[in-house]
Short mmCIF file of C-alpha atoms in Angstrom, two decimals:
data_model
loop_
_atom_site.label_atom_id
_atom_site.label_comp_id
_atom_site.label_asym_id
_atom_site.label_seq_id
_atom_site.Cartn_x
_atom_site.Cartn_y
_atom_site.Cartn_z
CA MET A 3 -24.43 -15.23 164.83
CA SER A 4 -21.36 -15.79 162.75
CA ASP A 5 -20.77 -18.15 159.40
CA ILE A 6 -16.94 -18.82 160.82
CA VAL A 7 -15.00 -20.43 157.60
CA ASN A 8 -11.74 -21.97 157.78
CA ILE A 9 -8.20 -21.00 155.80
CA THR A 10 -5.95 -22.91 154.04
CA PRO A 11 -2.77 -21.93 152.10
CA GLU A 12 -4.35 -22.91 149.17
CA ASN A 13 -7.19 -20.02 149.40
CA PHE A 14 -4.59 -17.43 148.35
CA GLY A 15 -2.03 -18.74 146.78
CA GLY A 16 0.32 -19.54 149.82
CA PRO A 17 0.94 -18.52 153.52
CA MET A 18 0.02 -15.13 153.89
CA ARG A 19 2.27 -12.22 155.61
CA ASN A 20 0.81 -9.60 157.09
CA GLY A 21 -0.31 -6.89 154.88
CA ASP A 22 -2.02 -9.91 153.38
CA LEU A 23 -3.60 -10.60 156.67
CA ILE A 24 -5.52 -6.94 156.50
CA ALA A 25 -6.09 -7.31 152.97
CA LEU A 26 -8.15 -10.33 154.32
CA CYS A 27 -9.80 -8.63 156.72
CA ASN A 28 -10.75 -6.14 153.73
CA PHE A 29 -12.26 -9.12 151.93
CA VAL A 30 -14.13 -10.43 154.59
CA GLU A 31 -15.92 -6.87 155.30
CA GLY A 32 -16.70 -6.94 151.70
CA TRP A 33 -17.93 -10.60 151.92
CA ARG A 34 -19.67 -9.63 154.70
CA THR A 35 -21.77 -6.73 152.78
CA ASP A 36 -22.04 -9.14 149.57
CA SER A 37 -23.22 -12.02 151.73
CA GLY A 38 -25.85 -10.47 154.35
CA LYS A 39 -23.85 -12.52 156.71
CA HIS A 40 -21.31 -11.96 159.70
CA ILE A 41 -18.52 -13.79 158.09
CA GLN A 42 -15.90 -14.73 159.97
CA VAL A 43 -12.53 -16.58 159.40
CA ASN A 44 -9.84 -19.00 160.98
CA VAL A 45 -6.54 -18.93 159.85
CA PRO A 46 -4.55 -21.52 161.35
CA ASP A 47 -0.46 -21.05 161.51
CA TYR A 48 -0.12 -23.21 158.22
CA ALA A 49 -1.62 -20.72 156.50
CA ILE A 50 0.76 -17.69 157.38
CA GLN A 51 4.51 -16.96 156.80
CA PRO A 52 6.10 -18.73 160.14
CA GLN A 53 8.12 -15.82 161.32
CA SER A 54 6.90 -15.03 165.08
CA TYR A 55 5.73 -11.38 164.02
CA VAL A 56 3.20 -12.58 161.18
CA ILE A 57 1.66 -14.86 164.03
CA GLN A 58 1.85 -12.17 166.59
CA MET A 59 0.03 -9.91 163.85
CA ARG A 60 -2.72 -12.80 163.71
CA ASP A 61 -3.47 -13.27 167.31
CA TRP A 62 -3.60 -9.86 167.41
CA LEU A 63 -6.10 -9.08 164.94
CA VAL A 64 -7.79 -12.35 166.78
CA ASP A 65 -7.98 -10.61 169.64
CA ASN A 66 -8.98 -6.90 168.60
CA THR A 67 -11.29 -7.20 165.84
CA ASP A 68 -14.14 -9.28 165.36
CA TYR A 69 -13.19 -10.69 161.48
CA PHE A 70 -10.28 -13.38 163.24
CA THR A 71 -11.31 -16.27 165.22
CA LYS A 72 -9.70 -19.06 167.06
CA GLU A 73 -12.82 -21.03 166.48
CA GLN A 74 -12.92 -23.25 163.62
CA ALA A 75 -15.68 -24.16 161.27
CA SER A 76 -16.74 -27.13 159.42
CA HIS A 77 -15.97 -25.96 156.22
CA GLY A 78 -13.48 -24.26 154.78
CA CYS A 79 -13.47 -20.95 151.62
CA ILE A 80 -14.30 -22.18 148.57
CA LEU A 81 -11.51 -20.16 146.66
CA HIS A 82 -8.33 -21.70 144.73
CA ASN A 83 -5.42 -19.61 144.40
CA ALA A 84 -7.49 -16.62 144.69
CA ASN A 85 -5.23 -12.97 144.44
CA LEU A 86 -6.18 -10.93 148.05
CA TRP A 87 -4.91 -7.71 146.23
CA ASP A 88 -6.72 -8.56 143.18
CA LEU A 89 -10.63 -9.30 145.05
CA ARG A 90 -9.31 -5.98 146.65
CA CYS A 91 -10.34 -4.26 143.26
CA ARG A 92 -13.82 -5.71 143.63
CA MET A 93 -14.73 -4.94 147.75
CA GLY A 94 -12.78 -1.77 146.93
CA ASP A 95 -11.47 -0.17 150.28
CA VAL A 96 -13.93 -1.78 153.45
CA VAL A 97 -11.90 -2.88 156.49
CA ARG A 98 -12.23 -0.92 159.61
CA ILE A 99 -9.80 -1.28 162.68
CA GLU A 100 -11.17 0.25 165.70
CA PRO A 101 -7.50 0.94 167.75
CA LYS A 102 -7.13 -0.30 171.22
CA LEU A 103 -5.04 2.81 172.60
CA GLU A 104 -5.81 6.53 172.66
CA GLN A 105 -3.51 8.82 170.44
CA LYS A 106 -1.13 10.82 171.49
CA LYS A 107 1.85 12.84 169.87
CA LYS A 108 3.66 10.76 168.98
CA ILE A 109 5.66 10.30 165.94
CA VAL A 110 6.45 6.93 164.02
CA ILE A 111 8.22 6.11 161.57
CA VAL A 112 8.63 2.27 159.76
CA PRO A 113 11.60 2.37 157.09
CA VAL A 114 12.39 -0.67 155.49
CA PHE A 115 15.72 -1.57 154.15
CA ASP A 116 15.72 -5.27 154.22
CA ALA A 117 12.94 -6.14 152.11
CA PRO A 118 13.87 -9.73 150.27
CA TYR A 119 11.20 -9.48 147.34
CA ASN A 120 10.38 -6.77 145.46
CA THR A 121 13.54 -4.84 146.79
CA TYR A 122 12.38 -1.44 145.01
CA ARG A 123 10.41 -1.06 148.45
CA ASN A 124 13.94 -0.66 150.69
CA TRP A 125 15.43 3.04 151.79
CA THR A 126 18.00 4.68 151.45
CA ASP A 127 20.13 5.63 154.62
CA GLN A 128 20.00 9.10 153.65
CA MET A 129 16.08 9.08 152.86
CA LEU A 130 15.35 7.67 157.53
CA PHE A 131 18.35 10.27 157.98
CA ASP A 132 16.13 12.89 156.11
CA ILE A 133 12.79 12.11 157.11
CA CYS A 134 13.92 12.44 160.80
CA ASN A 135 15.95 15.48 160.33
CA VAL A 136 12.57 16.94 159.77
CA TYR A 137 10.41 15.71 162.58
CA SER A 138 13.55 16.35 165.02
CA SER A 139 13.07 20.41 164.73
CA PHE A 140 11.91 21.99 167.46
CA GLU A 141 8.37 22.39 166.30
CA TYR A 142 8.19 18.86 167.23
CA ASP A 143 10.15 18.66 171.15
CA ASP A 144 6.49 17.80 172.55
CA TYR A 145 6.63 14.55 170.52
CA GLU A 146 7.38 11.32 171.38
CA ARG A 147 9.48 10.30 168.61
CA ILE A 148 10.16 6.62 167.71
CA VAL A 149 11.80 4.33 164.85
CA LEU A 150 10.26 1.24 164.23
CA THR A 151 12.32 -1.54 163.51
CA ASN A 152 13.15 -5.11 163.68
CA LYS A 153 17.32 -4.07 164.57
CA SER A 154 18.60 -1.36 165.00
CA VAL A 155 19.71 1.19 161.52
CA ALA A 156 22.84 2.45 160.35
CA SER A 157 21.36 5.80 159.39
CA LYS A 158 21.30 8.18 162.19
CA ILE A 159 17.77 9.21 163.62
CA HIS A 160 18.61 12.49 164.78
CA LYS A 161 16.37 12.94 168.28
CA PHE A 162 14.14 9.69 167.34
CA THR A 163 14.78 6.70 169.45
CA GLU A 164 14.18 3.17 168.30
CA SER A 165 11.89 0.44 168.90
CA TYR A 166 12.53 -3.30 167.96
CA ASP A 167 9.60 -5.17 169.88
CA PHE A 168 6.51 -6.32 167.28
CA LEU A 169 3.33 -5.96 169.85
CA GLU A 170 5.45 -2.77 171.11
CA ASN A 171 5.03 -1.01 168.06
CA LEU A 172 1.85 -2.08 167.10
CA ASN A 173 0.78 0.05 170.35
CA HIS A 174 3.11 2.90 168.82
CA ILE A 175 0.89 2.86 165.85
CA GLN A 176 -2.50 3.31 167.33
CA GLU A 177 -1.08 5.39 169.58
CA CYS A 178 0.50 7.86 167.08
CA THR A 179 -0.87 11.19 165.39
CA ILE A 180 1.89 11.22 162.43
CA TYR A 181 3.06 8.16 160.35
CA VAL A 182 5.55 7.76 158.36
CA GLY A 183 6.24 4.74 156.85
CA GLY A 184 7.48 2.22 153.74
CA ASP A 185 5.96 -0.67 151.89
CA THR A 186 5.58 -2.73 154.83
CA GLY A 187 2.45 -4.82 156.49
CA LEU A 188 2.55 -2.14 159.23
CA SER A 189 1.90 1.22 156.54
CA HIS A 190 -1.44 -1.53 155.63
CA PHE A 191 -2.20 -1.75 159.71
CA VAL A 192 -2.09 1.80 159.85
CA GLY A 193 -4.12 2.42 156.84
CA ALA A 194 -6.80 0.10 158.32
CA LEU A 195 -7.01 2.06 161.34
CA THR A 196 -9.92 4.15 162.35
CA GLY A 197 -9.27 7.72 163.50
CA PRO A 198 -7.18 11.17 162.21
CA ARG A 199 -3.59 10.54 161.58
CA HIS A 200 -0.83 12.39 159.28
CA ILE A 201 0.20 9.70 157.28
CA ASN A 202 3.51 9.91 154.41
CA TYR A 203 3.23 6.31 152.62
CA PHE A 204 7.15 6.12 151.00
CA TYR A 205 6.42 3.33 148.22
CA GLY A 206 9.19 2.71 145.57
CA SER A 207 8.10 3.92 142.10
CA HIS A 208 8.06 0.46 140.32
CA GLY A 209 5.27 -1.00 143.19
CA LEU A 210 1.80 -2.37 141.97
CA VAL A 211 -1.12 -0.11 142.21
CA HIS A 212 -3.48 -2.57 143.94
CA THR A 213 -1.20 -2.98 147.06
CA ASN A 214 -1.22 0.34 147.92
CA PRO A 215 -1.61 1.37 151.26
CA PHE A 216 -5.60 0.98 152.07
CA TYR A 217 -8.05 4.54 151.89
CA SER A 218 -4.49 6.01 150.12
CA GLY A 219 -6.17 6.65 147.03
CA GLN A 220 -9.31 8.43 149.33
CA GLY A 221 -7.43 11.09 151.19
CA GLY A 222 -6.37 8.86 153.67
CA GLY A 223 -2.70 9.76 153.41
CA TYR A 224 0.03 10.94 150.94
CA LEU A 225 1.71 8.80 148.77
CA ASN A 226 5.18 9.97 147.61
CA GLN A 227 6.84 7.44 145.57
CA PHE A 228 10.95 7.24 145.13
CA ILE A 229 13.37 5.57 143.28
CA GLY A 230 16.35 4.92 144.49
CA THR A 231 17.59 7.56 145.90
CA ASP A 232 15.41 10.59 144.42
CA TYR A 233 12.52 11.30 146.67
CA ASN A 234 11.32 14.70 148.15
CA LEU A 235 9.88 15.63 151.40
CA LYS A 236 7.58 18.42 150.81
CA ASN A 237 4.35 16.81 152.19
CA LEU A 238 6.01 16.30 155.83
#
């Protein structure tokens, strides 16, 4: 039997974003180990950011993992203004999410252009152009090649197509064997997925170490840093 805990915005310093939701899964896994109980959390709409893609991410986690549940509890979490990424430092990287789709020969690129805060995360058009160029060579012609975005990108993307639907993009990530992504919730999602993938993250060099992708410090992909227009693609 599960021990269900209700989550409120006050527990973790305000409504959560997508990356925070994966960090919450990580916290729940660590909490289970510490308590010896099968903890699950109920995360209502008011505990997350109101954007549709955050609601869709929460709902996907409810439907496809046992970390989240629709069932409400009679009690809430006692934490107040805790930082999920600080809690990760104590729990370690323990989250594991099983993909629901089989992997294919698919390359997925997730650029970041419009981060409204911590703008050092944003890629340049040239960096996306150069990454797409690497994977547009003939040796990858038997791969499906997709750039995941919420709107059309300005950069030329060579042999790649674009995908704008968030739920479909979650499917693409589960199916991919090659992933290249920026500092987004989707990179935290791919880091938590089980199964082998060739992963390259491109993170702004001013970022915080404790929000790096899950398992990136344990061989789970290459963490490439960039600053402005300075970057290298040697790990692709």
